[in-house]
PDB file of C-alpha atoms in Angstrom:
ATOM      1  CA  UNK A  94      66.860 145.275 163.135  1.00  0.00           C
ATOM      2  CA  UNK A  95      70.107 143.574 161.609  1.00  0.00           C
ATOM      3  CA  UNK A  96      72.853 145.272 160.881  1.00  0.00           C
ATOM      4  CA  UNK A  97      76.473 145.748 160.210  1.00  0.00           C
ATOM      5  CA  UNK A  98      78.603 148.759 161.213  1.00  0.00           C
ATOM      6  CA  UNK A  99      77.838 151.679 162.584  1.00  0.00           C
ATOM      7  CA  UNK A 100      74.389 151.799 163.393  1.00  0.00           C
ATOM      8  CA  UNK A 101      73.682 155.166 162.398  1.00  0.00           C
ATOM      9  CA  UNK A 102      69.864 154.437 160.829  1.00  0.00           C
ATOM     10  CA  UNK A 103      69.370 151.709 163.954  1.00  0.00           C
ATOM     11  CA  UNK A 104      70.305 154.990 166.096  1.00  0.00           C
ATOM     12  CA  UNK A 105      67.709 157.130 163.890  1.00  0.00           C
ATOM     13  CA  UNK A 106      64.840 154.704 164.290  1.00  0.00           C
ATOM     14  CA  UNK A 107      65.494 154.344 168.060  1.00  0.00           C
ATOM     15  CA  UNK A 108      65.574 158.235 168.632  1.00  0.00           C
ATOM     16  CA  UNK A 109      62.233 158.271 166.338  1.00  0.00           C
ATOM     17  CA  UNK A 110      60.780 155.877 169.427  1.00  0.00           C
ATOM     18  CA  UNK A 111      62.006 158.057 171.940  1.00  0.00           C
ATOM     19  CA  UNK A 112      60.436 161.284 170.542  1.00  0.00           C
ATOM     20  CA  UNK A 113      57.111 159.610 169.686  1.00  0.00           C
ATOM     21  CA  UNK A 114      57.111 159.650 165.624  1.00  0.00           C
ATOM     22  CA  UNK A 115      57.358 155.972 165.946  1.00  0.00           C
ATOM     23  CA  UNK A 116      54.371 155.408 168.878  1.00  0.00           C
ATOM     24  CA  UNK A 117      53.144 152.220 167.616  1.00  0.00           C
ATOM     25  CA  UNK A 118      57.228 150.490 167.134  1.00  0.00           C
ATOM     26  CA  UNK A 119      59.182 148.894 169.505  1.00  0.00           C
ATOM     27  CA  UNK A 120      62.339 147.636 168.454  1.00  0.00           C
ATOM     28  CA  UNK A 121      62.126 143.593 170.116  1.00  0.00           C
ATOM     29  CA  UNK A 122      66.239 142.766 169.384  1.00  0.00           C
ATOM     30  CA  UNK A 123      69.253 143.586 167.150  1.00  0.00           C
ATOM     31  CA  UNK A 124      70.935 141.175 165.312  1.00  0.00           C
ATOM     32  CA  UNK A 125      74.668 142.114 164.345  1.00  0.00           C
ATOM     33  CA  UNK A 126      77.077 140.343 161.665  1.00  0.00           C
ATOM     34  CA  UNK A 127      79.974 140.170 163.464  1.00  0.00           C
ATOM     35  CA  UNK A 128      80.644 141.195 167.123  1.00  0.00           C
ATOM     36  CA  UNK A 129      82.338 144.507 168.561  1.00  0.00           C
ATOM     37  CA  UNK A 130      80.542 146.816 165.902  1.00  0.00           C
ATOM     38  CA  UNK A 131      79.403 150.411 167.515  1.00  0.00           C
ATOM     39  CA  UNK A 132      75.894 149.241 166.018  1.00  0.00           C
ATOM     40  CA  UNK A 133      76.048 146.735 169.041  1.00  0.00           C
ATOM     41  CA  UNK A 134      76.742 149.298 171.338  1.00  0.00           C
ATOM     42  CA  UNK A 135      73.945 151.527 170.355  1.00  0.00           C
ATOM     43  CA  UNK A 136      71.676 148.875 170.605  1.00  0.00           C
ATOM     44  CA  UNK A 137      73.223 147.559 174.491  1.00  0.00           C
ATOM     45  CA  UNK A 138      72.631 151.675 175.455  1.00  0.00           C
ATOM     46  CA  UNK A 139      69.442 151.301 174.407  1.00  0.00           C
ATOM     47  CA  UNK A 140      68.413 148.083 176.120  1.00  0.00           C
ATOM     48  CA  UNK A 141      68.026 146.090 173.452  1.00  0.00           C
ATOM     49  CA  UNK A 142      68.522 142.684 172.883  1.00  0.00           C
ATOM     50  CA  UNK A 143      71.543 142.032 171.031  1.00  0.00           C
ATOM     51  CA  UNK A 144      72.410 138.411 169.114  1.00  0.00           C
ATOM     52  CA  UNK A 145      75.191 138.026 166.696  1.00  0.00           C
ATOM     53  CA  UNK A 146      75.055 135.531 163.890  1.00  0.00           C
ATOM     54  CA  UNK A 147      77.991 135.552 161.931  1.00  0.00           C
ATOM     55  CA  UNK A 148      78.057 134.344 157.840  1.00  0.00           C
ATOM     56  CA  UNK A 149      81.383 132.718 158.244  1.00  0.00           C
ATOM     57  CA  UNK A 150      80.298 130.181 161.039  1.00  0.00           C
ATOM     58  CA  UNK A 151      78.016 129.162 158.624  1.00  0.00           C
ATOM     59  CA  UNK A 152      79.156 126.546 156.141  1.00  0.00           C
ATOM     60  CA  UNK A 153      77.118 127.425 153.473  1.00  0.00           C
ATOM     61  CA  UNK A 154      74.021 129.762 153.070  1.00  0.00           C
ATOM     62  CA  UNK A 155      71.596 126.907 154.038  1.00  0.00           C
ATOM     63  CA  UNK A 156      73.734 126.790 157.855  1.00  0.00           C
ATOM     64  CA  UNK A 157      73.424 131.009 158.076  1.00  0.00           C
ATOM     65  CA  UNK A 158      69.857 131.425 157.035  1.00  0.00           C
ATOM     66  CA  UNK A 159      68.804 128.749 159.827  1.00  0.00           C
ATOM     67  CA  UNK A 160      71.114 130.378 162.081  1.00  0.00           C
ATOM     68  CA  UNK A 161      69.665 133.595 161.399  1.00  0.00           C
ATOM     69  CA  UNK A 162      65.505 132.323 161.353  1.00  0.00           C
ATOM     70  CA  UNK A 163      66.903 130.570 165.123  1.00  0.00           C
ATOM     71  CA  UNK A 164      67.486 134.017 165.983  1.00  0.00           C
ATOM     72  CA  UNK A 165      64.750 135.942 164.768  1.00  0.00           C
ATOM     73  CA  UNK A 166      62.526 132.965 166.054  1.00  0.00           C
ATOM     74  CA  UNK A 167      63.127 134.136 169.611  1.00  0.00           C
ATOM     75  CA  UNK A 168      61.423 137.599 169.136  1.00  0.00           C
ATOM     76  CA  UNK A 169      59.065 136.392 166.486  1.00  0.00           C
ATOM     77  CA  UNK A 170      59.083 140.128 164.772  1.00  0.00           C
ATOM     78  CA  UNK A 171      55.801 141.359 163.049  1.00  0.00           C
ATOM     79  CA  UNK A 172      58.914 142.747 160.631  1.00  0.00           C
ATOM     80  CA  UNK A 173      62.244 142.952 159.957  1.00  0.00           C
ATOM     81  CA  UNK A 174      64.298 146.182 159.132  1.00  0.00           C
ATOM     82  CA  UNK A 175      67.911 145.690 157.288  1.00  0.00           C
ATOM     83  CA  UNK A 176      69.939 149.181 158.597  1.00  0.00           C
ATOM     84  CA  UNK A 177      73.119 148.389 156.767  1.00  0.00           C
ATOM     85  CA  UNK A 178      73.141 145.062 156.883  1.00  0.00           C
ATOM     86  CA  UNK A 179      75.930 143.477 154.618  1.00  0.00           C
ATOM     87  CA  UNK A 180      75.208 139.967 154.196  1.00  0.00           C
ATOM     88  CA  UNK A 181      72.643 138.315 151.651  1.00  0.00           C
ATOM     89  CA  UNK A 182      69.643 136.533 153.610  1.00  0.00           C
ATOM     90  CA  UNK A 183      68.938 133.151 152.235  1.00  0.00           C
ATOM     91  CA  UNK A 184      66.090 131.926 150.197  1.00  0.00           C
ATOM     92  CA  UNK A 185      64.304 130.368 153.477  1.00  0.00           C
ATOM     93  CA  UNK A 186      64.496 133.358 155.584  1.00  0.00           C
ATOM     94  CA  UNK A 187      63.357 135.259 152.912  1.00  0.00           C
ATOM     95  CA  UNK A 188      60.296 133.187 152.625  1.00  0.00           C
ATOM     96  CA  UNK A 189      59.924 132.897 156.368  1.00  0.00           C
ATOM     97  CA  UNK A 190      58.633 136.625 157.001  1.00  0.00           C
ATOM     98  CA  UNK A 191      57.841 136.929 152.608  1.00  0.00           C
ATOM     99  CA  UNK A 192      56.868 140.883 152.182  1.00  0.00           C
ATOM    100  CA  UNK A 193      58.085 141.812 156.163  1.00  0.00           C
ATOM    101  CA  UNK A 194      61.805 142.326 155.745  1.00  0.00           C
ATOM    102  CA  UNK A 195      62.937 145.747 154.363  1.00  0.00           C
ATOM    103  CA  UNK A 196      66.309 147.317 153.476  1.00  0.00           C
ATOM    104  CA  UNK A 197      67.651 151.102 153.197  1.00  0.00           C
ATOM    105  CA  UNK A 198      69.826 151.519 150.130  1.00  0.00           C
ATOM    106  CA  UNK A 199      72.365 154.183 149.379  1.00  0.00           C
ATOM    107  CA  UNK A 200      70.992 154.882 146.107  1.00  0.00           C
ATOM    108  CA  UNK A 201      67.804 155.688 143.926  1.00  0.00           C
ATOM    109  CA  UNK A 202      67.199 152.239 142.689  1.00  0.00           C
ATOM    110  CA  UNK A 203      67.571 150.402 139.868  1.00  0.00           C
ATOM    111  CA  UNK A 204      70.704 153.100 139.382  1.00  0.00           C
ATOM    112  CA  UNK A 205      73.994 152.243 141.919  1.00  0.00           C
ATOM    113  CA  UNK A 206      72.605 148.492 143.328  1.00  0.00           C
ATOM    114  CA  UNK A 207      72.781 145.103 143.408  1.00  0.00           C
ATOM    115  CA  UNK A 208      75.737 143.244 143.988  1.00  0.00           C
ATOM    116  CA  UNK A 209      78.866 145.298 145.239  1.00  0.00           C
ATOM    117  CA  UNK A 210      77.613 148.510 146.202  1.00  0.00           C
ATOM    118  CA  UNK A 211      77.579 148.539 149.566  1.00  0.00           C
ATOM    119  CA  UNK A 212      79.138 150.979 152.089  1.00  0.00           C
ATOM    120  CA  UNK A 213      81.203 153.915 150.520  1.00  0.00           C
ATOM    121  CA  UNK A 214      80.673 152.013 146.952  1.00  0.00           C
ATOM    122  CA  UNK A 215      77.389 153.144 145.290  1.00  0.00           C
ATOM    123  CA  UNK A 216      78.141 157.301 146.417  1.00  0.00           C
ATOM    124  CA  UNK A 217      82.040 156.364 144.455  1.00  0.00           C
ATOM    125  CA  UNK A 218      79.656 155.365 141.624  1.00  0.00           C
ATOM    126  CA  UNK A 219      77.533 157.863 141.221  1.00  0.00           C
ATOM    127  CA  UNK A 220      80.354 160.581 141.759  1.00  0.00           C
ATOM    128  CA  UNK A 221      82.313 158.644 138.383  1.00  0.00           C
ATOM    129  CA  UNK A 222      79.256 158.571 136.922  1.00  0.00           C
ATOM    130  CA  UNK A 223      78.674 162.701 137.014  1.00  0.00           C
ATOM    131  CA  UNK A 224      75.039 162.305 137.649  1.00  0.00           C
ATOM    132  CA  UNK A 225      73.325 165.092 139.070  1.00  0.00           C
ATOM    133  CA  UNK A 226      70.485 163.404 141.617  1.00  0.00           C
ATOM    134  CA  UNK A 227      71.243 160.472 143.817  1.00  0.00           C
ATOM    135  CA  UNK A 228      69.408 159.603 147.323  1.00  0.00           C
ATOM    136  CA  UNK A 229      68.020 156.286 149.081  1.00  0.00           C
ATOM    137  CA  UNK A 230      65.580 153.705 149.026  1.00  0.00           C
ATOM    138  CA  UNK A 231      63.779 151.912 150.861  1.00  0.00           C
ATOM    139  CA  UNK A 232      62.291 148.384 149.269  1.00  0.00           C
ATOM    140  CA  UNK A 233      60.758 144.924 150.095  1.00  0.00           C
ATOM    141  CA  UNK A 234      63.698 142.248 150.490  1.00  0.00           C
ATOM    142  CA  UNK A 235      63.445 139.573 148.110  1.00  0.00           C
ATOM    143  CA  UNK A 236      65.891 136.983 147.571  1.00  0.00           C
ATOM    144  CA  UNK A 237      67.916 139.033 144.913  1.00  0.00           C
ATOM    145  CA  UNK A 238      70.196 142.363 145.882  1.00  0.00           C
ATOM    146  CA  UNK A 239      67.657 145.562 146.213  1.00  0.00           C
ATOM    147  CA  UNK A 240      65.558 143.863 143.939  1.00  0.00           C
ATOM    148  CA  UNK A 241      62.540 144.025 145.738  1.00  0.00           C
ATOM    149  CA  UNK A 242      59.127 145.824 145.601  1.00  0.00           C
ATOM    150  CA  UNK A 243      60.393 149.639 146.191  1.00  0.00           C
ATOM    151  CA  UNK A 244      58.204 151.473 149.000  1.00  0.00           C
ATOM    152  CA  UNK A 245      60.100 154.876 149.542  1.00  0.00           C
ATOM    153  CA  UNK A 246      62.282 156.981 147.852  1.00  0.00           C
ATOM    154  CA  UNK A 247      63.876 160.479 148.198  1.00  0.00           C
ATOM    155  CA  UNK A 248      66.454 162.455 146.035  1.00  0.00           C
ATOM    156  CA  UNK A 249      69.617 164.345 147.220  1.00  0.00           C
ATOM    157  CA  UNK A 250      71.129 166.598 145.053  1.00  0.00           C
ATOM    158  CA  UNK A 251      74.892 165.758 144.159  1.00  0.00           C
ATOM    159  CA  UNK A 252      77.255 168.455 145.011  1.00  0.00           C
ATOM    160  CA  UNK A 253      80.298 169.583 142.527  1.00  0.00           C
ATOM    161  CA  UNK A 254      82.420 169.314 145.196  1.00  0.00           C
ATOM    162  CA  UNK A 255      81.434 166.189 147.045  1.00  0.00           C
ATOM    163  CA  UNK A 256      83.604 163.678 148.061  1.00  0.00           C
ATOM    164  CA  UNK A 257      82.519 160.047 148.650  1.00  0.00           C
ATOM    165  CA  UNK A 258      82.525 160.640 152.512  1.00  0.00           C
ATOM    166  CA  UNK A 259      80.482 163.476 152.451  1.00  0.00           C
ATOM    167  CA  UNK A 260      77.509 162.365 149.665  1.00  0.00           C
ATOM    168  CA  UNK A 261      77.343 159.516 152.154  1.00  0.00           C
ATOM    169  CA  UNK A 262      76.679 161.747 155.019  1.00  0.00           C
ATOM    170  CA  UNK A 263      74.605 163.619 153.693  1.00  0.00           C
ATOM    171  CA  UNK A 264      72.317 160.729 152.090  1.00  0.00           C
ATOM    172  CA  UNK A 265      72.373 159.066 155.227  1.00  0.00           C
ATOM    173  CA  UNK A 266      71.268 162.429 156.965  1.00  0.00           C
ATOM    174  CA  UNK A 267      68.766 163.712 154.376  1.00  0.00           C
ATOM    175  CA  UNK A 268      67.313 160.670 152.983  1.00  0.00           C
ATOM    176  CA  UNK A 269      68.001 156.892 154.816  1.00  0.00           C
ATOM    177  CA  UNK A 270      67.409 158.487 158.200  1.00  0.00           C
ATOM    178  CA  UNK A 271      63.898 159.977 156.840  1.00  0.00           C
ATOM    179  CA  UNK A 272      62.505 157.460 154.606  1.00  0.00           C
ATOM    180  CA  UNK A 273      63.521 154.398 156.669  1.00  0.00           C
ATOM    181  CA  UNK A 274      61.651 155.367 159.757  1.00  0.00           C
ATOM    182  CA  UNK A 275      58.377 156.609 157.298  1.00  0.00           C
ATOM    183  CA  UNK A 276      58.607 153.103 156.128  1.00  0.00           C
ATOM    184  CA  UNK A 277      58.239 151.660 159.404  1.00  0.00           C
ATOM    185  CA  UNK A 278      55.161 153.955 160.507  1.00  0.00           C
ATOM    186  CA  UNK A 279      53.381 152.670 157.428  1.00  0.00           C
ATOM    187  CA  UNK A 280      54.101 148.955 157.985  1.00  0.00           C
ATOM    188  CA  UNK A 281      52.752 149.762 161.715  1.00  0.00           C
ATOM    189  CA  UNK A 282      49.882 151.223 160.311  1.00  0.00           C
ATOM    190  CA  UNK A 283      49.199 148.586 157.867  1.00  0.00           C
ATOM    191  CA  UNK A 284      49.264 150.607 155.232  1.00  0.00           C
ATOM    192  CA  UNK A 285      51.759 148.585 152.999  1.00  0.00           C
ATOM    193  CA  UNK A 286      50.483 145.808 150.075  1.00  0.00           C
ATOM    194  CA  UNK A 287      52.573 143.842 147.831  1.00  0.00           C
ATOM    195  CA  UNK A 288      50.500 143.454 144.524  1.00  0.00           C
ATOM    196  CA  UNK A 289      53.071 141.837 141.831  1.00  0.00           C
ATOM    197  CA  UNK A 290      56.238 143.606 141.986  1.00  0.00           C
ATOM    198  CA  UNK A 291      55.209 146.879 143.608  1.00  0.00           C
ATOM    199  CA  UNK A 292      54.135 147.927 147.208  1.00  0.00           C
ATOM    200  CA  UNK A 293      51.196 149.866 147.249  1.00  0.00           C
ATOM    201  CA  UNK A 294      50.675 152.630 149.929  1.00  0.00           C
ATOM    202  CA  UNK A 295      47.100 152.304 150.902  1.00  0.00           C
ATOM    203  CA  UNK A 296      45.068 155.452 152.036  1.00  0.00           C
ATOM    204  CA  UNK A 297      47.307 158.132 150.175  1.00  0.00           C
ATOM    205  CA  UNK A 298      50.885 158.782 150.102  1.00  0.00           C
ATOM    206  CA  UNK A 299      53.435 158.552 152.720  1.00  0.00           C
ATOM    207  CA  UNK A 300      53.016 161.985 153.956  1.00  0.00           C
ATOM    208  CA  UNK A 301      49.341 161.425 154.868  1.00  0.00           C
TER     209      UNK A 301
END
């Protein structure tokens, strides 16, 4: 699991373990961006292996992405979750573990993604915006911003009095934390194919 800040949908999947939803998952290390984030210290209470691989240690994106495949190389991961993970992964770890490394996004996409909206960013958009519907996704990594195949998605209805900080929670709550561990259970179950630009769930939907 990689990630960047708080850790909240690395602390969802590892309480999804602990209950049994997730039987057939064990989380095998974290990777962090940068060191001293609580994601860290969710992962160290957990007794997981922890690594941090920084972007700007790298010289350029060729340095970070075999700085990050050295990593991941360790654990040699049947797949790769992004929980809020900031930083672009290069072209060759991309096409190291091609169709295993997934990422949770703040929005329904193609709407509020791609470059920029991160963090607090795309639930500021869609609140300018005056939509009505926003939510999460969950989608193949690829080597352009949340432009991969898109496996799971779920909708959460925009309040008229929402603020930034709480649409966020309440994505994260009702949507990233459900989807991105449903994701998982069908990649454990094999029950994920790539054909072109779509991910097919095989035997059914998600709720089967």
């Amino acid at each position: 699991v990689l990630v960047s800040g708080g850790g909240t949908n690395l602390q969802a999947i590892i309480d999804r373990i602990a209950d049994g939803s997730l039987s057939k998952v064990r989380i095998v290390g974290v990777i962090a961006s940068r060191p001293g984030t609580v994601a860290e210290q969710r992962a160290v209470r957990a007794d997981i292996p922890v690594k941090i691989v920084c972007r700007k240690d790298a010289p350029d994106l060729a340095a970070y992405d075999r700085a990050v495949i050295a990593a991941l190389s360790d654990w040699n991961p049947e797949l790769i979750v992004l929980a809020g993970f900031l930083n672009l992964l290069g072209p060759a770890v991309v096409a190291t573990w091609r169709n295993r490394i997934i990422n949770v996004h703040p929005s329904l996409i193609p709407s509020f993604c791609g470059p920029g909206y991160y963090g607090i960013r795309p639930h500021e958009a869609v609140l300018a915006s005056g939509v009505r519907v926003t939510g999460a996704t969950v989608h193949i990594v690829n080597e352009e911003y949340d432009q991969g195949p898109i496996i799971l998605q779920k909708a959460v209805t925009v309040h008229a009095d929402d603020t930034p900080q709480t649409l966020q929670l309440r994505v994260m709550q009702e949507a990233e934390q459900v989807i991105l561990p449903k994701a998982i259970a069908l990649f454990a179950a094999g029950r994920i194919q790539i054909e072109d630009r779509k991910a097919i769930i095989l035997g059914g939907t998600e709720n089967d």
